[in-house]
CSV table of C-alpha atoms and ligand atoms in Angstrom, one decimal:
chain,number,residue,atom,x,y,z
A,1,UNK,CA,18.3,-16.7,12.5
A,2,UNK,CA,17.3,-19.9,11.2
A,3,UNK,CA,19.2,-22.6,8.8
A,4,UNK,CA,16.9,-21.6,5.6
A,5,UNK,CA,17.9,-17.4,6.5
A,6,UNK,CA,18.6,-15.9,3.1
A,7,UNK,CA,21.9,-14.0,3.7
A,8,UNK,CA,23.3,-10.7,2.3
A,9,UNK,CA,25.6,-11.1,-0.8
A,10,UNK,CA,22.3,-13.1,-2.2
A,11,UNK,CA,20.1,-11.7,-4.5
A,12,UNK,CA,16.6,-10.7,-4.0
A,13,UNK,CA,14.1,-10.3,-7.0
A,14,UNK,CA,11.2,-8.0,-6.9
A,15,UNK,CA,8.0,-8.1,-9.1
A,16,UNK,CA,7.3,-4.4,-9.8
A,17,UNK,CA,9.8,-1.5,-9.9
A,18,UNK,CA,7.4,1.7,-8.6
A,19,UNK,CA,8.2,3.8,-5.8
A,20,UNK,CA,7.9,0.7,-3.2
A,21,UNK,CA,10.6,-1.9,-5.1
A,22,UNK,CA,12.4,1.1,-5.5
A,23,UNK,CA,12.4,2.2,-1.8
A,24,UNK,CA,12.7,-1.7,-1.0
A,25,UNK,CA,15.6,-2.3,-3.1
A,26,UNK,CA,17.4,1.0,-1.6
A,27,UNK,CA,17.0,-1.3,1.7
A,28,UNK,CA,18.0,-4.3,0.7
A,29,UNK,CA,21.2,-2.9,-0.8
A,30,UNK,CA,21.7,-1.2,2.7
A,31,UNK,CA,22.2,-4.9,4.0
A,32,UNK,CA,24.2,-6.2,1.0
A,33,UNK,CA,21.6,-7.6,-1.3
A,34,UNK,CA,21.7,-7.4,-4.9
A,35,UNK,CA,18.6,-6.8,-6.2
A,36,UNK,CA,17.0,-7.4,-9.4
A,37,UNK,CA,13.1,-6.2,-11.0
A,38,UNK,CA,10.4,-6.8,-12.7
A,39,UNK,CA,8.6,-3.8,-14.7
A,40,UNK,CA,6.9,-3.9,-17.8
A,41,UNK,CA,8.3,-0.3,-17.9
A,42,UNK,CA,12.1,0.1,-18.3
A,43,UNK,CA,12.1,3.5,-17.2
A,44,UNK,CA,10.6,2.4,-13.9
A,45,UNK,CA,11.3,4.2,-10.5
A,46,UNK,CA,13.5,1.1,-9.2
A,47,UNK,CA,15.5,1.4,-12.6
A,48,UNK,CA,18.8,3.6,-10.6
A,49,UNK,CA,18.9,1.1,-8.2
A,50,UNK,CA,18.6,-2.0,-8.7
A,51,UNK,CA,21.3,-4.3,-10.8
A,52,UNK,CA,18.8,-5.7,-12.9
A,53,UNK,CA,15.6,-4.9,-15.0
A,54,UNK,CA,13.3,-7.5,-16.4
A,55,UNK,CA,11.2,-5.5,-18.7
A,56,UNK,CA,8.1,-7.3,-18.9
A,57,UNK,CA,4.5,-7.4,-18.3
A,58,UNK,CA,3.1,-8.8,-15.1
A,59,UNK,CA,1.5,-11.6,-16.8
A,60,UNK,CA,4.8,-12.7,-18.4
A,61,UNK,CA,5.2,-16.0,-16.6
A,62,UNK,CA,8.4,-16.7,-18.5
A,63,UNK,CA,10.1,-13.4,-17.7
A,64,UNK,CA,9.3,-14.2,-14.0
A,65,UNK,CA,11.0,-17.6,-14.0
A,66,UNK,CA,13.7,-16.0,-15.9
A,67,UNK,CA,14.0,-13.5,-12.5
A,68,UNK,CA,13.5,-16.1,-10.1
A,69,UNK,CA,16.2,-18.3,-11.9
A,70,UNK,CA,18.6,-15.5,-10.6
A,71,UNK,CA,17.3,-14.8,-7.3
A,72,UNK,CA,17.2,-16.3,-3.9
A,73,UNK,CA,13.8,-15.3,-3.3
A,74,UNK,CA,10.9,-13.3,-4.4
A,75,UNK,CA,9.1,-10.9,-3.2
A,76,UNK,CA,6.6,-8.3,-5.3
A,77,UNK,CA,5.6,-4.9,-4.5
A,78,UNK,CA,2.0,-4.3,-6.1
A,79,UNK,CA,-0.6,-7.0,-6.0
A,80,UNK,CA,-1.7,-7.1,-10.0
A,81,UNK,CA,0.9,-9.8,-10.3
A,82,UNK,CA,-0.8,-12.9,-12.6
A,83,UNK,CA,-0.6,-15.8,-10.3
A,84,UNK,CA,0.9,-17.9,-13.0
A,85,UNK,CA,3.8,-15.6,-13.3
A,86,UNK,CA,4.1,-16.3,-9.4
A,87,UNK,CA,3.9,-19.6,-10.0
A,88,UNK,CA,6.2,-19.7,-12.1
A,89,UNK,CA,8.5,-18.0,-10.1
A,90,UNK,CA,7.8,-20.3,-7.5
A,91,UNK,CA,9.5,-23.6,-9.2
A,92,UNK,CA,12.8,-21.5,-8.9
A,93,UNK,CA,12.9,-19.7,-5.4
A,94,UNK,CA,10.5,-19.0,-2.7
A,95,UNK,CA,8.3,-16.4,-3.6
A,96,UNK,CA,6.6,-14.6,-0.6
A,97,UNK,CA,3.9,-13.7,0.0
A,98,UNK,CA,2.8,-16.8,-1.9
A,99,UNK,CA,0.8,-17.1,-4.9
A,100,UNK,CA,-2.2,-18.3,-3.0
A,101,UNK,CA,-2.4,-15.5,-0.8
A,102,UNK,CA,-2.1,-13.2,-3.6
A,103,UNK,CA,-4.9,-15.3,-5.5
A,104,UNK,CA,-7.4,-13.9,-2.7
A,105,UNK,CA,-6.3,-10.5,-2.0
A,106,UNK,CA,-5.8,-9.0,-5.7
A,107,UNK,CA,-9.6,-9.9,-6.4
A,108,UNK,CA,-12.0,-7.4,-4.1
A,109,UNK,CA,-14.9,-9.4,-4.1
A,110,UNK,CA,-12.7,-12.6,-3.2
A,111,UNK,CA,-10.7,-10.8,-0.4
A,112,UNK,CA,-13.7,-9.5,1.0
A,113,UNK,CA,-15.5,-13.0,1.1
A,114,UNK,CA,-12.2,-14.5,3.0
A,115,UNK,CA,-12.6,-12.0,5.7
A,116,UNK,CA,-15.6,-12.6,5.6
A,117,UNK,CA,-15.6,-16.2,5.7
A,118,UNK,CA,-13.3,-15.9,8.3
A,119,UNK,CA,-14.9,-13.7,10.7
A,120,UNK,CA,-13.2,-10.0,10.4
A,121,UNK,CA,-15.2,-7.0,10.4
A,122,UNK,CA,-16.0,-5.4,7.2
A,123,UNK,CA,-18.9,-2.9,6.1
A,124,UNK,CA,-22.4,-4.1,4.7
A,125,UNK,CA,-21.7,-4.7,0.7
A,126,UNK,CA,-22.6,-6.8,-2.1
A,127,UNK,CA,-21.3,-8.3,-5.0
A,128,UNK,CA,-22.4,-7.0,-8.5
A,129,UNK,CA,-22.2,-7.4,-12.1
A,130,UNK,CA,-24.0,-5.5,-13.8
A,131,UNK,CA,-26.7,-2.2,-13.6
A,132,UNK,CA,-29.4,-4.4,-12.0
A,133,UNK,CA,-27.7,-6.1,-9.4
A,134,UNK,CA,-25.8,-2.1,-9.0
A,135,UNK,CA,-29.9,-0.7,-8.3
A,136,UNK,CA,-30.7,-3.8,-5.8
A,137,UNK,CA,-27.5,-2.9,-3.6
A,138,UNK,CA,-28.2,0.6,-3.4
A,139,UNK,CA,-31.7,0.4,-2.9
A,140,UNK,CA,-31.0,-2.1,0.1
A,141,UNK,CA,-27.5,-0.2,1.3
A,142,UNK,CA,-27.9,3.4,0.7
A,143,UNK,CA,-25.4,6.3,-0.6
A,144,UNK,CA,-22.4,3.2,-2.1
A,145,UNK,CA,-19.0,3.3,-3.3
A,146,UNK,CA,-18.4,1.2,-6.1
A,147,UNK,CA,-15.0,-0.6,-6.9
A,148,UNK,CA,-14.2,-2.9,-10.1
A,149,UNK,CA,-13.1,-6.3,-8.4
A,150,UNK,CA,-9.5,-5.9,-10.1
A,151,UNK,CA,-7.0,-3.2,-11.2
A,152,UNK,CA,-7.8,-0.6,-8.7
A,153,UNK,CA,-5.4,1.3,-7.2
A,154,UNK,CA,-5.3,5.3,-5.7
A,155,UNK,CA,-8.9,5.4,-5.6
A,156,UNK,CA,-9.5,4.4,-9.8
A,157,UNK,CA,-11.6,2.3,-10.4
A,158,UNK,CA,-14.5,3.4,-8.4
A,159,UNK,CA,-17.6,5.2,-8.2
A,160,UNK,CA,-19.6,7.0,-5.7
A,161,UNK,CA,-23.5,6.5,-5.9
A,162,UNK,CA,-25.9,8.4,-4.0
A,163,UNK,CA,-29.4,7.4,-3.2
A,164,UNK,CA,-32.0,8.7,-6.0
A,165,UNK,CA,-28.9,9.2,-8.2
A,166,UNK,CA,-28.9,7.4,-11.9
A,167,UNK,CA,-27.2,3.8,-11.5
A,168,UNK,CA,-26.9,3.5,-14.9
A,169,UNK,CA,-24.7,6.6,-15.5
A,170,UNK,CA,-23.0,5.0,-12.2
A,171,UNK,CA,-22.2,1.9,-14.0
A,172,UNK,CA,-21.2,3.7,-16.9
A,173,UNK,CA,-18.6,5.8,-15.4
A,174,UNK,CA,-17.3,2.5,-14.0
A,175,UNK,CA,-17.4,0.1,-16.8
A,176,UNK,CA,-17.4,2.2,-19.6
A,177,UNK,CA,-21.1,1.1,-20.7
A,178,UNK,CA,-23.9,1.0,-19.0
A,179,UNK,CA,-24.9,-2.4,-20.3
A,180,UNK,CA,-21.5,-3.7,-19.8
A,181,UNK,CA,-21.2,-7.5,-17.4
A,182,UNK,CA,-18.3,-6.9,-15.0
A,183,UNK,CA,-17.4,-8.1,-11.7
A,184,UNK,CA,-17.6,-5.5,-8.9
A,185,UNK,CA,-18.2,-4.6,-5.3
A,186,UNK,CA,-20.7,-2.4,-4.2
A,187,UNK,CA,-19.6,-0.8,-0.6
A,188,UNK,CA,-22.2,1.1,1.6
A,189,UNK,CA,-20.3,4.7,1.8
A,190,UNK,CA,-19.9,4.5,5.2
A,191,UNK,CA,-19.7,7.9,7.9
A,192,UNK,CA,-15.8,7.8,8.9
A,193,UNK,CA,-14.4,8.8,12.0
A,194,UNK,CA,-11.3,8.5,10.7
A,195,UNK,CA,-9.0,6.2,8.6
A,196,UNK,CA,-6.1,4.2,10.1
A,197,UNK,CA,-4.1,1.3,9.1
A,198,UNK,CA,-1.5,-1.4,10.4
A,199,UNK,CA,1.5,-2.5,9.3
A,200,UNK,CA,2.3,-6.0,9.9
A,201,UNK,CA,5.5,-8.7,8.5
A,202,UNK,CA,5.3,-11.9,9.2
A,203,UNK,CA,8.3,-14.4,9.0
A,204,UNK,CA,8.0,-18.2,6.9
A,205,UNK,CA,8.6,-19.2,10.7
A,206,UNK,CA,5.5,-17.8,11.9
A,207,UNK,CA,7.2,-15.1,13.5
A,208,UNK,CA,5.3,-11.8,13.8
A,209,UNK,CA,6.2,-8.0,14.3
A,210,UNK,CA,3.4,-5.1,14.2
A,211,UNK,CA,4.1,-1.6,13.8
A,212,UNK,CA,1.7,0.5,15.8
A,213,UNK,CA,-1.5,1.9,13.9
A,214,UNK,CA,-0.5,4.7,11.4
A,215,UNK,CA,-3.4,7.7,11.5
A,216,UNK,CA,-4.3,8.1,7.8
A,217,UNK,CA,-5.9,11.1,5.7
A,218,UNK,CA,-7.5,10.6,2.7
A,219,UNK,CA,-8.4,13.6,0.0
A,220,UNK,CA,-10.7,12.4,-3.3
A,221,UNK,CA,-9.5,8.5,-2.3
A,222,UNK,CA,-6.4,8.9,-2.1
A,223,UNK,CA,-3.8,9.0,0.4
A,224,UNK,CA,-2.8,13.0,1.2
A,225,UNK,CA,-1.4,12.3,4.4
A,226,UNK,CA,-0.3,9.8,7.5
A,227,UNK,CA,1.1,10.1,10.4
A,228,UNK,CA,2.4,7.6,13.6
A,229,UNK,CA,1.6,7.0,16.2
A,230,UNK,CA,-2.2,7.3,15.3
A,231,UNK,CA,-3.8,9.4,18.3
A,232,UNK,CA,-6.2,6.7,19.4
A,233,UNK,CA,-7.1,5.1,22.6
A,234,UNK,CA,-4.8,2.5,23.8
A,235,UNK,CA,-7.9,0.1,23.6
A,236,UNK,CA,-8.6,0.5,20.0
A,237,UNK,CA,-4.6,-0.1,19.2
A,238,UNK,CA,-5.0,-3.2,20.8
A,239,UNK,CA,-8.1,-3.9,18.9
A,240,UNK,CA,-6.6,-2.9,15.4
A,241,UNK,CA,-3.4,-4.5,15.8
A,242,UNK,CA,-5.1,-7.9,17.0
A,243,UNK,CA,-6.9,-7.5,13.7
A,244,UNK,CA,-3.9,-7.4,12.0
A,245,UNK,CA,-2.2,-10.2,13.9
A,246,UNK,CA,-5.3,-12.6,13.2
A,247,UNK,CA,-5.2,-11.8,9.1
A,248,UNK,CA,-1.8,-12.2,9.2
A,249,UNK,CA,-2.0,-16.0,10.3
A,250,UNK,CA,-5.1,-16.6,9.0
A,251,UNK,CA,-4.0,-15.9,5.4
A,252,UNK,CA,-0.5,-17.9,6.4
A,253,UNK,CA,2.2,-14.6,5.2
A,254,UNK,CA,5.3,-14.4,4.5
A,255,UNK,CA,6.1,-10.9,4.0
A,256,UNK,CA,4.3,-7.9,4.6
A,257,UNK,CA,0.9,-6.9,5.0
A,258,UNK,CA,-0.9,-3.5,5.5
A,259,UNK,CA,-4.2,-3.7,7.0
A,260,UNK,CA,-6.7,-0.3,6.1
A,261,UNK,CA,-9.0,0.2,8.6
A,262,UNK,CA,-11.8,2.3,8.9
A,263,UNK,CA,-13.2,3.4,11.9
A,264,UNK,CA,-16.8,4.7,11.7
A,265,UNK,CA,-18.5,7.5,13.6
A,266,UNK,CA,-20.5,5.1,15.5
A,267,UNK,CA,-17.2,3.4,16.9
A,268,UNK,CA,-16.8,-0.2,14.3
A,269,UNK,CA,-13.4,-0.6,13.4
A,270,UNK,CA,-13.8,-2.1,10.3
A,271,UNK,CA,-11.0,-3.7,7.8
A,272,UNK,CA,-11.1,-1.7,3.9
A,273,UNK,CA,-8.4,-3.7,2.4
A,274,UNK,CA,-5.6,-5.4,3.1
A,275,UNK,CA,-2.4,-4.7,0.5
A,276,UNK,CA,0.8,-7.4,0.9
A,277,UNK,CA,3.5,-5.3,0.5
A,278,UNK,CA,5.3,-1.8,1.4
A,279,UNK,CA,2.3,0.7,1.9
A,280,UNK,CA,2.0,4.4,1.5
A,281,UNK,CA,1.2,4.5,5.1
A,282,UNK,CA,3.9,3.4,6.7
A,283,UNK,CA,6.6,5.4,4.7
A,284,UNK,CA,7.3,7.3,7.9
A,285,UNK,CA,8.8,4.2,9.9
A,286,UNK,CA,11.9,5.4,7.7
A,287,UNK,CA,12.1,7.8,10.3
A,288,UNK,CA,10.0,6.9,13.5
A,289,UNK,CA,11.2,3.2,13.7
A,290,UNK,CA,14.2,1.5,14.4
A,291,UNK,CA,13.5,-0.6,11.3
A,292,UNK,CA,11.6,0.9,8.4
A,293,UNK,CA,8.9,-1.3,6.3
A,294,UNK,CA,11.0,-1.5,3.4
A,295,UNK,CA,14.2,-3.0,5.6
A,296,UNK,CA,11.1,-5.4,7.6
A,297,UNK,CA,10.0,-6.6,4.3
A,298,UNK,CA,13.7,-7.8,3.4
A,299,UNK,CA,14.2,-9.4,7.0
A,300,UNK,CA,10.9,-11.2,6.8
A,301,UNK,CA,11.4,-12.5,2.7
A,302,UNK,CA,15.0,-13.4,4.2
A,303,UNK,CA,13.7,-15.3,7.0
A,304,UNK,CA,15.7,-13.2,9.0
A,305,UNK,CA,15.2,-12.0,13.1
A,306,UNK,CA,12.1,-9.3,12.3
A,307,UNK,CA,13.4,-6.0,13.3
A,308,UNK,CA,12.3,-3.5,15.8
A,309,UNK,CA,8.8,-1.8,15.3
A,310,UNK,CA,8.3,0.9,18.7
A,311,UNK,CA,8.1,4.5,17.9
A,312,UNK,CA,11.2,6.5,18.8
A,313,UNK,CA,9.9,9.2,17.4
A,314,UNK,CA,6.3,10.3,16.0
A,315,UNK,CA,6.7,11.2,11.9
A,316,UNK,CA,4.3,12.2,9.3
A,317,UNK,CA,4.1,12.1,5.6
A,318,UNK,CA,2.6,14.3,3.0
A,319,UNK,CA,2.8,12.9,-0.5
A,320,UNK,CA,3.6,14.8,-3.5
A,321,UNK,CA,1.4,14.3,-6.9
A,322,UNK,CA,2.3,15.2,-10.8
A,323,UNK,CA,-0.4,18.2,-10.3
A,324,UNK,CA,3.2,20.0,-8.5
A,325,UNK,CA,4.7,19.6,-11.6
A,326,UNK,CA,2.2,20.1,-13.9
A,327,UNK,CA,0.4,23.3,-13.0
A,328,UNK,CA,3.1,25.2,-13.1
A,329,UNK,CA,6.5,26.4,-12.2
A,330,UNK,CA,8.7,23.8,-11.2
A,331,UNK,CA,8.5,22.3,-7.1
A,332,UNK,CA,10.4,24.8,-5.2
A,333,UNK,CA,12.5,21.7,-4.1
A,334,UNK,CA,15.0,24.7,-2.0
A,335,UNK,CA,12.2,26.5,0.0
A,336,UNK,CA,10.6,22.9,1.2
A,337,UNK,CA,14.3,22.0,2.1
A,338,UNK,CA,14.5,24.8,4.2
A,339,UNK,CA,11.7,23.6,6.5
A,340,UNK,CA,13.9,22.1,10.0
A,341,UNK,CA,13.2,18.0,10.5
A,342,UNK,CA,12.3,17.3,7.3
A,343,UNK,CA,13.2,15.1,4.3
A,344,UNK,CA,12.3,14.5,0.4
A,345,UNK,CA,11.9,11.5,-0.7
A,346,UNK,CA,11.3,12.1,-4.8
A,347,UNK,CA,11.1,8.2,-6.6
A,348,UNK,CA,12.9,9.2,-9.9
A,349,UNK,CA,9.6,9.2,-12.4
A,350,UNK,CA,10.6,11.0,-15.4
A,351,UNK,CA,6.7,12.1,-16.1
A,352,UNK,CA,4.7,14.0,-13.8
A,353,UNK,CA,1.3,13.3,-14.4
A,354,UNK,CA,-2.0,15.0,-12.4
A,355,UNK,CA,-2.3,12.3,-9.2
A,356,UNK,CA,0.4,10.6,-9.9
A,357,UNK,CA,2.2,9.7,-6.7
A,358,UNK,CA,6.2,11.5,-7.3
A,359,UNK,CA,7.3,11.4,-4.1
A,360,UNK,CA,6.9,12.6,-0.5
A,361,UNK,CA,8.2,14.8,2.2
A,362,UNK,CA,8.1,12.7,5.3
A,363,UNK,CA,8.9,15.0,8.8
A,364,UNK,CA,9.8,14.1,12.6
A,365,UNK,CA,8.2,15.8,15.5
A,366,UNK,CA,8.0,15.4,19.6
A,367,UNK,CA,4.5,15.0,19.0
A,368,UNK,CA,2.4,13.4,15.9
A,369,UNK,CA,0.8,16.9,15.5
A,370,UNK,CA,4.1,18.4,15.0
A,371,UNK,CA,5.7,15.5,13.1
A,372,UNK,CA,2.5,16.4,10.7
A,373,UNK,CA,2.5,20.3,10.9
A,374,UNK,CA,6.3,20.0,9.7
A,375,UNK,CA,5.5,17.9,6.6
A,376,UNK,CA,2.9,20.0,5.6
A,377,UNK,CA,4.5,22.9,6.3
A,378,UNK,CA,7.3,22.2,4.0
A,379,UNK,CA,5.1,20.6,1.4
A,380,UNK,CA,3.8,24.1,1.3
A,381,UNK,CA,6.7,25.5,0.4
A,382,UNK,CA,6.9,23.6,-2.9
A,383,UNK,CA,4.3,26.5,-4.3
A,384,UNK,CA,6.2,29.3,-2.9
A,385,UNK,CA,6.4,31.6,-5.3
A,386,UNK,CA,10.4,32.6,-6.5
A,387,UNK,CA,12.3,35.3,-5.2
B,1,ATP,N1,-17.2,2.1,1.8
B,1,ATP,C1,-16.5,3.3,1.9
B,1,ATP,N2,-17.1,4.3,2.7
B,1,ATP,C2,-16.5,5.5,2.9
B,1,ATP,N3,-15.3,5.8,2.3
B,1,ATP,C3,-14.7,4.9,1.5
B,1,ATP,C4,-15.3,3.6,1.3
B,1,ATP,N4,-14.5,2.9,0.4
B,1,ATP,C5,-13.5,3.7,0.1
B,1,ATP,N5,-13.6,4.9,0.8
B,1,ATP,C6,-12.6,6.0,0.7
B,1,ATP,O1,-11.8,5.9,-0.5
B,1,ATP,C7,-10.4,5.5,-0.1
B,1,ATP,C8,-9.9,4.6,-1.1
B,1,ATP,O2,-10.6,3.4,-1.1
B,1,ATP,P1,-9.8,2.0,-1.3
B,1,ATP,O3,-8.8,1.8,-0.3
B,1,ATP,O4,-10.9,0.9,-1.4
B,1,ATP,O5,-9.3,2.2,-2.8
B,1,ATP,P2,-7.9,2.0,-3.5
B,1,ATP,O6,-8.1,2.4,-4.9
B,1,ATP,O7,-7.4,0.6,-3.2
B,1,ATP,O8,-7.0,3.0,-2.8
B,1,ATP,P3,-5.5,3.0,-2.3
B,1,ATP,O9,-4.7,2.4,-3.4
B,1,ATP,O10,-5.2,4.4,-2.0
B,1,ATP,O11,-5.5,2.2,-1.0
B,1,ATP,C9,-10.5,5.0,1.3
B,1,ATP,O12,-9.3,5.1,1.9
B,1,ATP,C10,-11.6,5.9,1.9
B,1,ATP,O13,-11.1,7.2,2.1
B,2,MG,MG1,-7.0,1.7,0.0
């Protein structure tokens, strides 16, 4: 523990009340922190536990002094945070990770040029702007995927473009006008192998601890499943989480940060994205690590001794979207129960919407494969028709 460690009984402030502040603030409490949000929605999923709600948008840089005037430091879980509101924060309590490193990683185009820049292995892509530029890339990458530079999240914001296919229409689905002038990324759509990604926290002391790479599935980009440890070859662990490692004090953190990885069928391991915060991914150290990513993230904002990160036992989870709720009878919440080595984890969202992340069933197993076959075995169950 060092002289500046923030100690329980203080108060930690969290820009964004989703599911993450939520599951981060249930943490926090754990070790006797208060904890106060952000949300521009009042009704947000941190709401029932936290002792505080600052309703107000992202890009109110008074309401996020006014949170930071409370709190002994500040920490965010979602990345669309205006860098003035963290700068504002910033002249009342630390806020980590910092606004600068926020600054490159909630634009696409500029994260992607600071790996870039900085020598970390990403797919062939190019900036564009507008239809023109869109045509170039493909004609010069092939099949794309095409992201807006901001606001994306769950696979929104983006557009598949196949060779021969109209650009225009592309753009259009995109932008919302095909003549429109908008920053944007346009990804060769590259053959995966598979999808994995890792979880590291970093201390303001420089201190590091990695959780081992999480296996990740993907259905219509989004996250449908993960599950640890990843079954890859000890080689490629020690090439992803050196990846990691080398982001993480390249881009100086404080906090968390997930690393997405893509590994290609001709063997690159490539970075996707980084996110600097809780991830889906890694919702299954709750159960497979001595210290989940939620508790990690209060250690490391805290400057406190970083937790333990080994695997005592492989987990998977299976997320659960609004289409449970909405196409039909209500989750059958008591047959998925009944499922052995399971949990639910539901975030307290009062409306289901189609895609909308609601919660997850998260599973243990002597083996990833069974960890995994559990989950999904109970997340099954949520269909099963009444008796
Ligand atoms: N260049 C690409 N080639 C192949 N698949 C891709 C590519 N880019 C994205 N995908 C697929 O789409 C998914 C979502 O992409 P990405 O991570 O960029 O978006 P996102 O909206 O930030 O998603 P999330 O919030 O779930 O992380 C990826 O995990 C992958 O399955
Ligand atoms: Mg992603």
């Amino acid at each position: 523990m060092s002289s500046h460690s923030i100690l329980p009984g203080a108060t930690i402030g969290i820009l964004g009340g989703g599911q993450l502040g939520r599951m981060t603030a249930m943490a926090a409490r754990t070790l006797g922190y208060d904890v106060h949000v952000l949300d521009p929605d009042p009704d947000c999923a941190a709401r029932g536990v936290v002792d505080r709600v600052v309703t107000a948008r992202f890009d109110d840089a008074d309401a996020a002094a006014d949170l930071a005037r409370n709190c002994a430091v500040v920490t965010l879980e979602i990345e669309q945070i205006a860098t003035a509101s963290l700068d504002a924060a910033a002249r009342h309590a630390p806020v980590r990770p910092s606004s600068r490193l926020l600054g490159i990683i909630q634009d696409r185009a500029r994260q992607k040029r600071w790996l870039k820049d900085n020598g970390f292995p990403l797919g062939p892509y190019e900036d564009v702007t507008n239809v023109d530029s869109l045509a170039g890339a493909a004609s010069r990458l092939g099949d794309l995927v095409v992201k807006a530079t901001r606001g994306g999240y769950d696979g929104r914001s983006q557009v598949r473009l196949s060779v021969g296919a109209d650009a225009g229409a592309a753009w259009a689905s995109l932008t919302g006008d095909c003549a429109a002038v908008r920053p944007a990324v346009a990804e060769q759509a590259l053959e995966l192998e598979s999808e994995l990604s890792v979880m590291i926290a970093r201390a303001p002391n420089g201190a590091t601890a990695i959780y081992p790479p999480a296996l990740n599935f993907h259905e219509r980009q989004v996250l449908a499943w993960s599950v640890m440890p990843a079954p890859l070859p000890p080689q490629l662990v020690r090439r992803a989480t050196d990846l990691a490692r080398g982001i993480a004090d390249a881009i100086a953190l404080e906090g968390l940060l997930a690393v997405e990885m893509f590994l290609t069928t001709s063997g690159e391991l490539l970075v996707n994205e980084l996110a600097p915060r809780p991830h889906n991914s890694f919702h299954e150290t709750e159960l497979a690590c001595p210290t989940s990513q939620f508790e990690q993230l209060v250690r490391a904002v805290c400057d406190l001794p970083l937790g333990e990160t080994a695997i005592v036992r492989p987990a998977a989870i299976v997320n659960l979207f609004g289409d449970l709720w909405t196409n039909g009878s209500a989750p059958r919440f008591d047959a998925a129960l009944a499922e052995p080595w399971t949990r639910l984890h539901l975030y307290g969202k009062r409306v289901a919407r189609p895609g909308r992340k609601m919660g997850h069933i998260s599973a243990y197993g002597d083996s990833a494969d069974e960890a995994l076959a559990r989950a999904r075995a109970a997340a099954s169950r949520l269909t099963d028709v009444a008796s």
